[in-house]
């Protein structure tokens, strides 16, 4: 099975890395594709450029062969729709191989507002990772979707290419890129919230120092 983790990664941090690794191991994923988006659909644009976000991801992913940087969204014009990404991945890997779209509980809460959510679910399973501060939604449409599609056993994911929703427990790490940008803009250290190599790159490029203090959440 292939895992897919999309995001702004502005910057990538330990919350992303640990969550992806734990999903990889719990679900026996062969790989996790990391997909930096180009044009955000539901949020302000990233502060770091695509080149900088790719460089930070490259630095973060070194040493974990199951983590693969996939730049297909950066090469595509227009908004970075997850549906388009999964559609092109599906065309590459064939009809039968299960795809697992990893997302935090914050992202899942807005899932039904995404472009073509039901078609996304045809292309992939959803793996929802609990993120501190973002309870799993209990409102009607998502709760109903989970009643229809929820599954408890990772083995079930392997039996079909997509269509199921699994809530994956992970070590709760209340780290966000917003927190890291805010610390840097305030002159504080974000050390240990992200890999040292990523922090070294941020310092070299003088990223986020003069950035407006704004939350993307
Ligand atoms: P920002 O603070 O700029 O909104 P972010 O930290 O949420 O950024 P993104 O790149 O937007 O990072 O997140 C990509 C994906 O990773 C999303 O599905 C998000 O829910 C998930 N994610 C991010 N941080 C965590 C975390 N600490 N634990 C679990 N999932 C996370």
XYZ file of C-alpha atoms and ligand atoms in Angstrom:
248
model
C 0.000 0.000 0.000
C 1.111 3.525 -0.723
C 0.554 6.402 1.702
C 0.089 9.973 0.503
C 0.648 13.021 2.705
C -0.113 16.385 1.148
C 0.484 19.726 2.797
C 2.063 23.124 2.619
C 5.065 21.985 4.685
C 5.851 25.615 5.474
C 7.986 24.219 7.143
C 7.887 20.422 7.526
C 8.129 19.501 11.224
C 8.338 16.608 13.665
C 4.525 16.413 13.921
C 4.396 15.479 10.217
C 7.386 13.149 10.343
C 6.379 11.156 13.395
C 2.751 10.851 12.266
C 3.812 9.589 8.823
C 6.262 7.086 10.308
C 3.710 5.715 12.761
C 1.143 5.286 9.959
C 3.784 3.659 7.789
C 4.516 1.066 10.452
C 0.976 0.489 11.728
C -0.453 0.034 8.231
C 2.610 -1.619 6.681
C 2.838 1.028 3.974
C 5.547 0.382 1.383
C 6.098 4.104 1.079
C 4.691 7.498 1.987
C 4.654 10.070 -0.819
C 5.125 13.605 0.473
C 3.340 16.079 -1.759
C 4.016 19.774 -1.208
C 1.144 21.767 -2.671
C 1.663 24.673 -5.016
C -1.459 26.765 -4.692
C -3.411 26.365 -1.489
C -7.163 26.105 -1.952
C -8.514 26.715 1.560
C -5.782 28.832 3.150
C -3.382 31.740 2.594
C -0.389 30.975 0.339
C 2.742 29.534 1.963
C 5.450 32.014 2.995
C 8.375 29.913 1.759
C 8.704 29.418 -1.998
C 8.149 26.010 -3.612
C 11.931 25.682 -4.031
C 12.483 26.378 -0.329
C 9.726 24.024 0.815
C 11.171 21.279 -1.405
C 14.673 21.886 0.003
C 13.317 21.625 3.570
C 11.471 18.403 2.733
C 14.580 16.946 1.103
C 16.556 17.711 4.243
C 13.865 16.202 6.482
C 13.270 13.003 4.519
C 16.922 11.926 4.223
C 17.566 8.588 5.890
C 14.030 7.157 5.695
C 13.838 5.233 2.409
C 10.063 4.767 2.720
C 9.563 8.538 2.559
C 9.476 9.802 -1.007
C 9.203 13.407 -2.140
C 6.687 13.752 -4.962
C 6.651 17.133 -6.665
C 3.762 16.560 -9.051
C 1.549 19.293 -7.540
C 4.294 21.886 -7.990
C 4.409 21.231 -11.714
C 0.667 21.561 -12.235
C -0.972 24.885 -13.075
C -3.985 26.050 -11.063
C -5.064 25.060 -7.549
C -3.549 21.910 -6.024
C -6.582 19.660 -5.824
C -6.010 16.377 -3.999
C -8.461 14.724 -6.394
C -6.199 15.547 -9.394
C -3.150 14.302 -7.509
C -4.738 10.985 -6.587
C -6.130 10.597 -10.100
C -2.651 10.922 -11.618
C -1.117 8.639 -8.977
C -3.812 6.042 -9.577
C -3.050 6.120 -13.328
C 0.593 5.344 -12.520
C 0.141 2.562 -9.990
C -2.832 0.800 -11.574
C -6.389 0.089 -10.518
C -5.830 -2.460 -7.765
C -3.108 -1.161 -5.460
C -4.479 0.443 -2.288
C -3.743 4.124 -1.779
C -3.999 5.642 1.711
C -4.490 9.396 1.984
C -3.119 10.469 5.380
C -4.572 13.557 7.016
C -4.785 15.141 10.456
C -8.133 15.424 12.234
C -8.116 19.181 11.417
C -8.014 18.441 7.700
C -10.612 15.671 8.005
C -13.059 18.109 9.646
C -13.143 20.068 6.381
C -12.959 17.075 4.054
C -16.512 17.308 2.696
C -15.714 20.860 1.536
C -12.841 19.640 -0.624
C -13.062 19.354 -4.411
C -14.769 16.035 -5.273
C -14.546 14.377 -1.822
C -16.550 11.307 -2.803
C -14.400 10.738 -5.874
C -11.340 11.088 -3.641
C -12.761 8.274 -1.533
C -13.132 6.127 -4.629
C -9.459 6.664 -5.428
C -8.045 6.147 -1.925
C -8.710 5.181 1.674
C -8.666 8.018 4.209
C -6.384 7.593 7.204
C -7.271 10.133 9.875
C -4.563 10.894 12.437
C -5.728 12.530 15.626
C -4.169 15.950 16.126
C -4.206 17.556 19.582
C -6.738 20.377 19.719
C -8.820 18.982 16.854
C -11.409 16.509 18.052
C -12.823 14.106 15.525
C -15.905 15.688 14.032
C -19.244 14.392 15.212
C -21.444 16.534 12.966
C -24.003 14.750 10.844
C -22.540 14.421 7.327
C -19.079 13.289 8.425
C -20.410 11.025 11.165
C -22.698 9.414 8.608
C -19.853 9.020 6.136
C -17.813 7.317 8.856
C -20.723 5.008 9.698
C -20.805 3.930 6.059
C -17.074 3.775 5.390
C -15.356 3.403 8.757
C -13.098 0.411 9.289
C -11.131 -0.721 12.338
C -8.822 -3.314 10.907
C -5.903 -2.205 8.705
C -6.082 -5.617 6.972
C -9.351 -4.495 5.384
C -7.530 -1.642 3.669
C -5.357 -4.095 1.779
C -8.346 -5.867 0.282
C -9.503 -2.936 -1.884
C -7.910 0.072 -3.592
C -9.828 2.740 -1.674
C -13.160 3.675 -0.152
C -12.619 3.118 3.590
C -11.899 5.489 6.485
C -9.573 4.410 9.295
C -8.903 6.440 12.444
C -5.246 5.848 13.192
C -4.014 6.535 16.744
C -0.638 8.276 16.766
C 1.535 9.868 19.431
C -0.174 13.223 19.994
C 2.245 16.013 19.119
C 0.742 19.479 19.246
C 3.259 20.917 16.798
C 2.243 23.091 13.854
C 4.067 25.031 11.160
C 2.178 28.121 12.357
C 3.753 27.695 15.809
C 7.222 27.421 14.260
C 6.773 30.492 12.027
C 5.427 32.449 14.992
C 8.377 31.503 17.204
C 10.891 32.531 14.531
C 9.125 35.829 13.825
C 9.187 36.550 17.568
C 12.930 35.826 17.740
C 12.483 32.547 19.702
C 13.981 29.176 18.864
C 11.838 26.429 17.284
C 14.612 23.898 17.905
C 13.504 20.280 18.509
C 10.111 20.931 16.912
C 11.672 20.214 13.524
C 14.799 18.409 12.275
C 18.068 20.264 12.845
C 18.805 20.166 9.108
C 15.530 21.970 8.367
C 16.244 24.577 11.017
C 19.743 25.108 9.576
C 18.188 25.721 6.146
C 15.653 28.162 7.607
C 18.457 30.086 9.280
C 20.582 30.091 6.117
C 17.716 31.421 4.025
C 16.530 33.741 6.815
C 13.041 32.356 6.444
C 10.009 33.479 8.486
C 11.919 36.199 10.383
C 10.075 39.168 8.989
C 6.945 37.267 8.200
C 3.644 38.695 9.352
C 2.477 36.883 12.466
C -0.512 35.139 11.085
C -2.203 31.853 11.712
C -3.175 29.532 8.922
C -5.393 27.385 11.094
P 0.030 25.320 9.342
O 0.260 25.514 10.812
O 0.812 26.245 8.450
O -1.439 25.238 8.988
P 0.480 22.436 9.575
O 1.430 22.264 10.709
O -0.974 22.172 9.827
O 0.663 23.893 8.944
P 0.383 21.252 6.944
O 1.524 21.205 5.990
O -0.735 22.150 6.634
O 1.031 21.565 8.407
O -0.173 19.795 7.232
C -0.149 18.741 6.293
C -0.908 17.548 6.869
O -0.271 17.081 8.068
C -2.375 17.863 7.265
O -3.174 16.735 6.952
C -2.288 18.041 8.768
O -3.511 17.726 9.412
C -1.199 17.034 9.142
N -0.486 17.433 10.360
C 0.243 18.557 10.540
N 0.758 18.609 11.778
C 0.342 17.486 12.420
C 0.530 16.968 13.751
N 1.232 17.637 14.666
N -0.065 15.778 14.057
C -0.803 15.115 13.117
N -1.008 15.549 11.846
C -0.453 16.720 11.504
